[in-house]
Amino acid sequence: MKKLLIISCLIVFLIGCNSKKEEKTIKTTTTTNLVSITDAQLKNTTLETGQLEKRSISTVLKVTGKIDVPPQNMISISMPLGGYLTSTKLLPGLHIAKGEIIATMEDQQYVQLQQDYLTTKSKLFFAEKEYQRQKELNQNQASSDKVFQQSDNEYKTLRINLSALAEKLRLINVNPSSLSEKNISKSVNIYAPITGFVSKVNVNIGKYVNPSDVLFELINPLDIHLNLKIFEKDITKLSIGQKLVAYTNNQPDKKHPCEILLISKDLSIDEHTADVHCHFENYDKTLLPGMYMNADINIKSENSLALPKDAIVNFEGKEYIFVVVKKNQFQMIEIKTGNSENGFIEILDAEPIINESIVTKGAYTLLMKLKNKTDE
């Protein structure tokens, strides 16, 4: 029984000693955060104090997207009447000029179409003469109305046929006004409708293509834009005309200034994001459609509580400020900072120090004195 009593007393004694040590440690830690200076030292030190200020500080919204081409700038080339591809020099990425020959097609129906046009044109010439003759005879009552009407009907029918055949010739890039029996050809050319570059080549020489087949896809680079994916919570922070910078993963230091052109009103079902279309201020030809990009958008925050940069000191990887405790005495308090702009830094955990008097100039002088005191 005596032994149990002695052991119990020893345990209580040891616990009491440990508690005193903990109290002493906490007290020491609190004390080491306090620094005092004399009136003489204050005269030789430039110290200024102030309080938290409401500032407009930009925050950076980081988003991703990819380079896109609007539908009106992507051209699909096909042959309305079909045919065999006999020549082309196009390769993906090749630059082309508007009006340049990009392919040659052949087919017997091209010959037939030209023949039909010239034949109809010849028939129309004689039908017109016959119509004029029958008209004069009918006016002089030298021919019946029926004969005149038949002549009129044939003349109008041939005119319709000729006009329709001319439009078909234009579809295959044959000029009807310059067509004659001397220049009938089995080959027709396909011309580039825009100045741009080749995106896709879907055919090879010798292949027969149908009217619905897409031979080539061309892109007009003048209006290539950046399509960003913006989450629902951030949409209200953006506006038309807002500036941003975009960059690729391969060249993060090469910035491409952009401007918001259009903000979609629909959200995707899966990710709940909206498309935001941006226009490149100076389009770089090395940026290709489909390439993924990052973007930084500056967003203004009107209610940020901030301090001057000189008020914050860095010590052992953390950030601190000095709060006035009483005359000539200051306490170092750890803080968390956010974005900075125009010499001010946003304070994220500002609530405990809203009404405190804070050292805004000379904070590093107090830190050096505090460190020297701690070392002693």
CSV table of C-alpha atoms in Angstrom, one decimal:
chain,number,residue,atom,x,y,z
A,1,MET,CA,0.0,0.0,0.0
A,2,LYS,CA,2.9,2.3,0.9
A,3,LYS,CA,4.5,1.6,-2.4
A,4,LEU,CA,1.3,2.4,-4.3
A,5,LEU,CA,1.1,5.7,-2.5
A,6,ILE,CA,4.7,6.6,-3.3
A,7,ILE,CA,4.2,5.8,-7.0
A,8,SER,CA,1.0,7.9,-7.2
A,9,CYS,CA,2.8,10.9,-5.6
A,10,LEU,CA,5.7,10.5,-8.1
A,11,ILE,CA,3.2,10.5,-11.1
A,12,VAL,CA,1.4,13.6,-9.8
A,13,PHE,CA,4.8,15.4,-9.4
A,14,LEU,CA,6.0,14.5,-12.9
A,15,ILE,CA,2.7,15.7,-14.5
A,16,GLY,CA,2.9,19.0,-12.6
A,17,CYS,CA,6.5,19.5,-13.8
A,18,ASN,CA,5.5,18.9,-17.4
A,19,SER,CA,2.6,21.3,-17.2
A,20,LYS,CA,4.9,24.0,-15.8
A,21,LYS,CA,7.3,23.4,-18.7
A,22,GLU,CA,4.5,23.8,-21.2
A,23,GLU,CA,3.3,27.0,-19.6
A,24,LYS,CA,6.8,28.3,-19.6
A,25,THR,CA,7.2,27.4,-23.3
A,26,ILE,CA,4.0,29.1,-24.3
A,27,LYS,CA,4.9,32.2,-22.2
A,28,THR,CA,8.3,32.3,-23.8
A,29,THR,CA,6.8,32.1,-27.4
A,30,THR,CA,4.4,34.9,-26.7
A,31,THR,CA,7.2,37.0,-25.2
A,32,THR,CA,9.5,36.5,-28.2
A,33,ASN,CA,6.8,38.1,-30.4
A,34,LEU,CA,7.0,41.3,-28.5
A,35,VAL,CA,9.6,44.0,-29.2
A,36,SER,CA,10.1,47.3,-27.3
A,37,ILE,CA,12.2,50.3,-28.2
A,38,THR,CA,13.2,53.3,-26.2
A,39,ASP,CA,12.4,56.9,-27.0
A,40,ALA,CA,16.0,57.5,-28.1
A,41,GLN,CA,15.8,54.5,-30.5
A,42,LEU,CA,12.4,55.8,-31.8
A,43,LYS,CA,14.0,59.1,-32.7
A,44,ASN,CA,16.6,57.4,-34.8
A,45,THR,CA,14.1,55.0,-36.5
A,46,THR,CA,11.6,55.9,-39.2
A,47,LEU,CA,8.4,54.3,-38.0
A,48,GLU,CA,5.0,55.0,-39.5
A,49,THR,CA,1.7,53.4,-38.5
A,50,GLY,CA,-1.7,53.0,-40.2
A,51,GLN,CA,-4.7,50.8,-40.5
A,52,LEU,CA,-6.1,48.4,-43.1
A,53,GLU,CA,-7.4,50.1,-46.2
A,54,LYS,CA,-10.1,49.1,-48.7
A,55,ARG,CA,-8.4,48.8,-52.0
A,56,SER,CA,-9.3,47.8,-55.6
A,57,ILE,CA,-6.8,44.9,-56.2
A,58,SER,CA,-6.9,42.7,-59.2
A,59,THR,CA,-7.2,39.0,-58.8
A,60,VAL,CA,-6.0,36.7,-61.6
A,61,LEU,CA,-8.5,34.1,-62.9
A,62,LYS,CA,-6.6,31.2,-64.5
A,63,VAL,CA,-8.5,29.3,-67.2
A,64,THR,CA,-7.9,27.0,-70.1
A,65,GLY,CA,-9.2,26.7,-73.6
A,66,LYS,CA,-8.2,26.0,-77.2
A,67,ILE,CA,-7.8,27.8,-80.5
A,68,ASP,CA,-11.0,27.6,-82.6
A,69,VAL,CA,-12.2,28.7,-86.0
A,70,PRO,CA,-15.7,30.2,-86.5
A,71,PRO,CA,-17.8,28.4,-89.1
A,72,GLN,CA,-17.7,31.3,-91.5
A,73,ASN,CA,-13.9,31.0,-91.6
A,74,MET,CA,-13.7,27.3,-92.3
A,75,ILE,CA,-14.4,26.4,-96.0
A,76,SER,CA,-15.2,22.9,-97.3
A,77,ILE,CA,-14.4,22.4,-101.0
A,78,SER,CA,-16.4,19.9,-103.0
A,79,MET,CA,-17.2,19.4,-106.7
A,80,PRO,CA,-20.9,19.9,-107.3
A,81,LEU,CA,-21.0,17.5,-110.3
A,82,GLY,CA,-18.5,15.0,-109.1
A,83,GLY,CA,-15.6,13.6,-111.2
A,84,TYR,CA,-12.1,12.3,-111.0
A,85,LEU,CA,-9.3,14.2,-109.3
A,86,THR,CA,-6.4,14.4,-111.8
A,87,SER,CA,-4.0,16.9,-110.0
A,88,THR,CA,-3.5,18.8,-106.8
A,89,LYS,CA,-0.6,20.2,-104.9
A,90,LEU,CA,-2.3,20.7,-101.6
A,91,LEU,CA,-0.9,19.5,-98.3
A,92,PRO,CA,-2.2,20.2,-94.8
A,93,GLY,CA,-0.6,23.5,-93.6
A,94,LEU,CA,0.1,24.8,-97.1
A,95,HIS,CA,-0.7,28.5,-97.6
A,96,ILE,CA,-2.9,29.4,-100.6
A,97,ALA,CA,-4.0,32.7,-102.2
A,98,LYS,CA,-7.6,33.5,-103.3
A,99,GLY,CA,-8.2,32.6,-106.9
A,100,GLU,CA,-5.3,30.1,-107.1
A,101,ILE,CA,-5.8,26.8,-108.8
A,102,ILE,CA,-5.9,24.1,-106.1
A,103,ALA,CA,-7.0,21.1,-108.1
A,104,THR,CA,-8.0,19.8,-111.6
A,105,MET,CA,-11.0,17.5,-112.2
A,106,GLU,CA,-12.0,15.3,-115.2
A,107,ASP,CA,-15.2,13.7,-116.3
A,108,GLN,CA,-17.2,13.0,-119.5
A,109,GLN,CA,-20.2,14.8,-118.0
A,110,TYR,CA,-18.2,18.1,-118.2
A,111,VAL,CA,-17.8,17.5,-122.0
A,112,GLN,CA,-21.5,16.7,-122.3
A,113,LEU,CA,-22.5,19.8,-120.4
A,114,GLN,CA,-20.4,22.0,-122.6
A,115,GLN,CA,-21.8,20.3,-125.7
A,116,ASP,CA,-25.4,20.8,-124.5
A,117,TYR,CA,-24.8,24.4,-123.8
A,118,LEU,CA,-23.3,25.2,-127.2
A,119,THR,CA,-26.0,23.1,-129.0
A,120,THR,CA,-28.8,24.9,-127.1
A,121,LYS,CA,-27.1,28.3,-127.8
A,122,SER,CA,-27.1,27.4,-131.6
A,123,LYS,CA,-30.7,26.3,-131.5
A,124,LEU,CA,-31.7,29.5,-129.7
A,125,PHE,CA,-30.1,31.6,-132.4
A,126,PHE,CA,-32.3,30.1,-135.1
A,127,ALA,CA,-35.4,29.9,-132.7
A,128,GLU,CA,-35.0,33.7,-132.1
A,129,LYS,CA,-34.9,34.4,-135.9
A,130,GLU,CA,-38.0,32.2,-136.4
A,131,TYR,CA,-39.8,33.9,-133.6
A,132,GLN,CA,-39.2,37.3,-135.0
A,133,ARG,CA,-40.4,36.1,-138.5
A,134,GLN,CA,-43.5,34.5,-137.2
A,135,LYS,CA,-44.3,37.6,-135.1
A,136,GLU,CA,-44.2,39.8,-138.2
A,137,LEU,CA,-46.3,37.4,-140.2
A,138,ASN,CA,-48.8,37.1,-137.4
A,139,GLN,CA,-49.1,40.9,-137.1
A,140,ASN,CA,-49.7,41.0,-140.9
A,141,GLN,CA,-52.2,38.2,-140.5
A,142,ALA,CA,-50.0,36.1,-142.8
A,143,SER,CA,-49.8,33.2,-140.3
A,144,SER,CA,-52.0,31.7,-137.8
A,145,ASP,CA,-51.9,32.4,-134.0
A,146,LYS,CA,-51.1,28.7,-133.3
A,147,VAL,CA,-47.9,28.8,-135.4
A,148,PHE,CA,-46.8,32.0,-133.7
A,149,GLN,CA,-47.5,30.6,-130.2
A,150,GLN,CA,-45.5,27.4,-131.0
A,151,SER,CA,-42.6,29.6,-132.2
A,152,ASP,CA,-42.8,31.7,-129.0
A,153,ASN,CA,-42.9,28.7,-126.8
A,154,GLU,CA,-39.9,27.1,-128.4
A,155,TYR,CA,-37.9,30.3,-128.2
A,156,LYS,CA,-38.7,30.8,-124.4
A,157,THR,CA,-37.9,27.1,-123.7
A,158,LEU,CA,-34.5,27.3,-125.3
A,159,ARG,CA,-33.8,30.5,-123.4
A,160,ILE,CA,-34.6,28.8,-120.1
A,161,ASN,CA,-32.5,25.8,-121.0
A,162,LEU,CA,-29.5,27.9,-122.0
A,163,SER,CA,-29.7,29.9,-118.8
A,164,ALA,CA,-29.9,26.7,-116.7
A,165,LEU,CA,-26.9,25.2,-118.6
A,166,ALA,CA,-24.9,28.4,-118.1
A,167,GLU,CA,-25.4,28.1,-114.3
A,168,LYS,CA,-24.3,24.5,-114.3
A,169,LEU,CA,-21.2,25.5,-116.1
A,170,ARG,CA,-20.5,28.2,-113.5
A,171,LEU,CA,-20.8,25.5,-110.8
A,172,ILE,CA,-17.8,23.7,-112.4
A,173,ASN,CA,-15.9,27.0,-112.9
A,174,VAL,CA,-16.4,27.2,-116.7
A,175,ASN,CA,-17.3,30.7,-118.0
A,176,PRO,CA,-20.2,30.2,-120.5
A,177,SER,CA,-19.5,33.5,-122.2
A,178,SER,CA,-16.0,32.4,-123.3
A,179,LEU,CA,-17.0,28.9,-124.2
A,180,SER,CA,-16.9,27.9,-127.9
A,181,GLU,CA,-16.6,24.7,-130.0
A,182,LYS,CA,-12.8,25.3,-130.1
A,183,ASN,CA,-12.2,25.2,-126.3
A,184,ILE,CA,-14.4,22.3,-125.1
A,185,SER,CA,-12.4,20.5,-122.4
A,186,LYS,CA,-12.8,17.4,-120.4
A,187,SER,CA,-10.9,19.1,-117.5
A,188,VAL,CA,-12.1,21.8,-115.2
A,189,ASN,CA,-10.2,23.7,-112.4
A,190,ILE,CA,-11.1,24.3,-108.8
A,191,TYR,CA,-10.0,27.7,-107.4
A,192,ALA,CA,-9.3,28.8,-103.9
A,193,PRO,CA,-12.2,30.9,-102.6
A,194,ILE,CA,-10.2,32.5,-99.8
A,195,THR,CA,-6.6,33.4,-98.8
A,196,GLY,CA,-5.6,31.1,-96.0
A,197,PHE,CA,-4.1,27.7,-95.4
A,198,VAL,CA,-5.1,24.1,-96.0
A,199,SER,CA,-6.5,22.2,-93.0
A,200,LYS,CA,-7.4,18.8,-94.4
A,201,VAL,CA,-6.9,16.9,-97.7
A,202,ASN,CA,-9.4,14.1,-98.0
A,203,VAL,CA,-8.7,12.8,-101.5
A,204,ASN,CA,-5.9,11.5,-103.7
A,205,ILE,CA,-5.2,11.7,-107.4
A,206,GLY,CA,-7.2,9.4,-109.5
A,207,LYS,CA,-10.0,9.0,-107.0
A,208,TYR,CA,-13.6,9.6,-108.1
A,209,VAL,CA,-15.5,12.0,-105.8
A,210,ASN,CA,-19.3,12.4,-105.5
A,211,PRO,CA,-21.0,15.8,-105.3
A,212,SER,CA,-21.4,15.4,-101.5
A,213,ASP,CA,-17.7,14.5,-100.9
A,214,VAL,CA,-15.5,17.1,-99.2
A,215,LEU,CA,-12.2,17.3,-101.1
A,216,PHE,CA,-10.4,19.9,-99.0
A,217,GLU,CA,-10.9,22.1,-95.9
A,218,LEU,CA,-9.5,25.6,-95.9
A,219,ILE,CA,-9.1,28.0,-93.0
A,220,ASN,CA,-9.1,31.8,-93.1
A,221,PRO,CA,-6.7,32.8,-90.3
A,222,LEU,CA,-7.9,36.4,-90.1
A,223,ASP,CA,-10.6,35.6,-87.5
A,224,ILE,CA,-9.1,32.7,-85.6
A,225,HIS,CA,-10.1,33.1,-81.9
A,226,LEU,CA,-9.5,31.5,-78.5
A,227,ASN,CA,-12.4,29.6,-77.0
A,228,LEU,CA,-12.1,29.5,-73.2
A,229,LYS,CA,-14.1,27.3,-70.8
A,230,ILE,CA,-15.3,29.4,-67.8
A,231,PHE,CA,-17.0,27.9,-64.8
A,232,GLU,CA,-20.5,29.1,-63.8
A,233,LYS,CA,-19.2,30.9,-60.6
A,234,ASP,CA,-16.8,33.0,-62.6
A,235,ILE,CA,-19.0,34.0,-65.6
A,236,THR,CA,-20.4,37.1,-63.8
A,237,LYS,CA,-16.9,38.4,-63.3
A,238,LEU,CA,-16.3,38.7,-67.1
A,239,SER,CA,-17.5,41.3,-69.6
A,240,ILE,CA,-17.3,42.0,-73.4
A,241,GLY,CA,-14.1,43.9,-74.2
A,242,GLN,CA,-12.2,42.7,-71.1
A,243,LYS,CA,-8.5,42.1,-71.7
A,244,LEU,CA,-6.5,39.0,-71.0
A,245,VAL,CA,-3.3,37.2,-71.9
A,246,ALA,CA,-3.0,33.7,-73.3
A,247,TYR,CA,0.0,31.4,-73.5
A,248,THR,CA,0.8,27.8,-74.4
A,249,ASN,CA,2.3,25.1,-72.1
A,250,ASN,CA,5.4,24.9,-74.4
A,251,GLN,CA,6.0,28.7,-74.3
A,252,PRO,CA,4.6,30.1,-71.0
A,253,ASP,CA,6.7,33.2,-71.2
A,254,LYS,CA,5.3,34.2,-74.7
A,255,LYS,CA,2.1,36.1,-74.0
A,256,HIS,CA,-0.6,36.7,-76.5
A,257,PRO,CA,-2.9,39.6,-75.7
A,258,CYS,CA,-6.6,38.9,-76.3
A,259,GLU,CA,-10.0,40.6,-75.9
A,260,ILE,CA,-13.3,39.0,-74.9
A,261,LEU,CA,-15.5,39.0,-77.9
A,262,LEU,CA,-18.5,36.9,-76.9
A,263,ILE,CA,-19.8,35.2,-73.8
A,264,SER,CA,-22.1,32.2,-74.3
A,265,LYS,CA,-25.4,32.1,-72.5
A,266,ASP,CA,-25.5,28.3,-72.3
A,267,LEU,CA,-23.8,26.1,-69.8
A,268,SER,CA,-22.5,22.6,-70.6
A,269,ILE,CA,-24.4,19.8,-68.9
A,270,ASP,CA,-21.3,17.8,-67.8
A,271,GLU,CA,-18.9,20.5,-66.6
A,272,HIS,CA,-21.2,23.4,-66.1
A,273,THR,CA,-19.0,25.7,-68.1
A,274,ALA,CA,-19.7,28.4,-70.6
A,275,ASP,CA,-17.8,29.2,-73.8
A,276,VAL,CA,-16.1,32.6,-73.9
A,277,HIS,CA,-14.7,33.6,-77.3
A,278,CYS,CA,-11.7,35.9,-77.4
A,279,HIS,CA,-10.1,37.7,-80.3
A,280,PHE,CA,-6.3,37.8,-80.7
A,281,GLU,CA,-5.0,41.3,-80.9
A,282,ASN,CA,-2.0,40.2,-83.0
A,283,TYR,CA,-2.5,36.7,-84.3
A,284,ASP,CA,0.6,34.5,-84.3
A,285,LYS,CA,0.7,32.1,-87.3
A,286,THR,CA,2.4,29.5,-85.1
A,287,LEU,CA,-0.9,29.1,-83.2
A,288,LEU,CA,-2.9,26.4,-84.9
A,289,PRO,CA,-6.6,25.5,-84.6
A,290,GLY,CA,-7.2,22.9,-82.0
A,291,MET,CA,-4.1,23.9,-79.9
A,292,TYR,CA,-4.7,24.1,-76.2
A,293,MET,CA,-3.9,27.3,-74.3
A,294,ASN,CA,-3.9,28.8,-70.8
A,295,ALA,CA,-5.2,32.3,-70.1
A,296,ASP,CA,-4.9,34.8,-67.2
A,297,ILE,CA,-7.8,37.2,-66.8
A,298,ASN,CA,-7.4,40.2,-64.4
A,299,ILE,CA,-10.5,40.7,-62.3
A,300,LYS,CA,-11.0,43.8,-60.1
A,301,SER,CA,-12.1,43.3,-56.4
A,302,GLU,CA,-13.4,46.5,-54.9
A,303,ASN,CA,-13.6,45.3,-51.3
A,304,SER,CA,-10.1,44.0,-50.6
A,305,LEU,CA,-8.5,44.9,-47.2
A,306,ALA,CA,-4.9,45.7,-47.9
A,307,LEU,CA,-1.7,47.1,-46.4
A,308,PRO,CA,1.4,48.8,-48.0
A,309,LYS,CA,4.1,46.3,-49.0
A,310,ASP,CA,6.5,47.9,-46.5
A,311,ALA,CA,4.2,46.7,-43.7
A,312,ILE,CA,4.8,43.0,-44.4
A,313,VAL,CA,8.0,41.3,-43.4
A,314,ASN,CA,9.2,37.8,-44.3
A,315,PHE,CA,10.8,35.6,-41.7
A,316,GLU,CA,11.6,31.9,-42.0
A,317,GLY,CA,9.2,31.4,-45.0
A,318,LYS,CA,6.3,33.1,-43.3
A,319,GLU,CA,4.8,36.7,-43.5
A,320,TYR,CA,4.3,38.9,-40.5
A,321,ILE,CA,3.2,42.4,-39.5
A,322,PHE,CA,3.8,44.5,-36.3
A,323,VAL,CA,0.8,45.7,-34.4
A,324,VAL,CA,1.1,48.5,-31.8
A,325,VAL,CA,0.5,47.1,-28.3
A,326,LYS,CA,1.3,50.3,-26.4
A,327,LYS,CA,3.7,53.1,-26.6
A,328,ASN,CA,7.0,51.9,-28.0
A,329,GLN,CA,5.9,48.3,-27.8
A,330,PHE,CA,4.9,46.1,-30.8
A,331,GLN,CA,3.8,42.6,-31.4
A,332,MET,CA,4.7,40.5,-34.4
A,333,ILE,CA,1.6,38.7,-35.9
A,334,GLU,CA,1.6,36.1,-38.7
A,335,ILE,CA,-0.7,36.9,-41.6
A,336,LYS,CA,-1.8,35.4,-45.0
A,337,THR,CA,-1.5,37.6,-48.1
A,338,GLY,CA,-3.2,37.5,-51.5
A,339,ASN,CA,-2.7,39.5,-54.6
A,340,SER,CA,-0.7,42.8,-54.8
A,341,GLU,CA,-1.2,45.9,-56.9
A,342,ASN,CA,0.1,49.5,-56.9
A,343,GLY,CA,2.2,49.0,-53.8
A,344,PHE,CA,-0.5,47.3,-51.7
A,345,ILE,CA,-1.0,43.7,-50.7
A,346,GLU,CA,-4.3,42.0,-50.0
A,347,ILE,CA,-4.6,40.6,-46.4
A,348,LEU,CA,-6.7,37.4,-46.5
A,349,ASP,CA,-7.1,36.9,-42.7
A,350,ALA,CA,-7.8,40.6,-41.9
A,351,GLU,CA,-10.7,40.2,-39.4
A,352,PRO,CA,-8.6,40.2,-36.2
A,353,ILE,CA,-6.6,43.3,-37.1
A,354,ILE,CA,-9.2,45.5,-38.7
A,355,ASN,CA,-9.1,48.2,-36.0
A,356,GLU,CA,-5.5,47.7,-35.0
A,357,SER,CA,-2.7,50.3,-35.4
A,358,ILE,CA,-0.1,48.6,-37.7
A,359,VAL,CA,3.4,49.6,-38.5
A,360,THR,CA,3.4,50.5,-42.2
A,361,LYS,CA,7.0,51.7,-42.5
A,362,GLY,CA,10.1,50.5,-40.6
A,363,ALA,CA,8.7,46.9,-40.0
A,364,TYR,CA,12.1,45.3,-40.9
A,365,THR,CA,13.9,47.5,-38.3
A,366,LEU,CA,11.6,46.0,-35.6
A,367,LEU,CA,12.2,42.5,-37.0
A,368,MET,CA,15.9,42.9,-36.8
A,369,LYS,CA,15.7,44.1,-33.2
A,370,LEU,CA,13.3,41.2,-32.3
A,371,LYS,CA,15.8,38.7,-33.8
A,372,ASN,CA,18.7,40.1,-31.9
A,373,LYS,CA,16.7,40.0,-28.7
A,374,THR,CA,15.7,36.3,-29.4
A,375,ASP,CA,19.4,35.4,-30.1
A,376,GLU,CA,20.4,36.9,-26.8
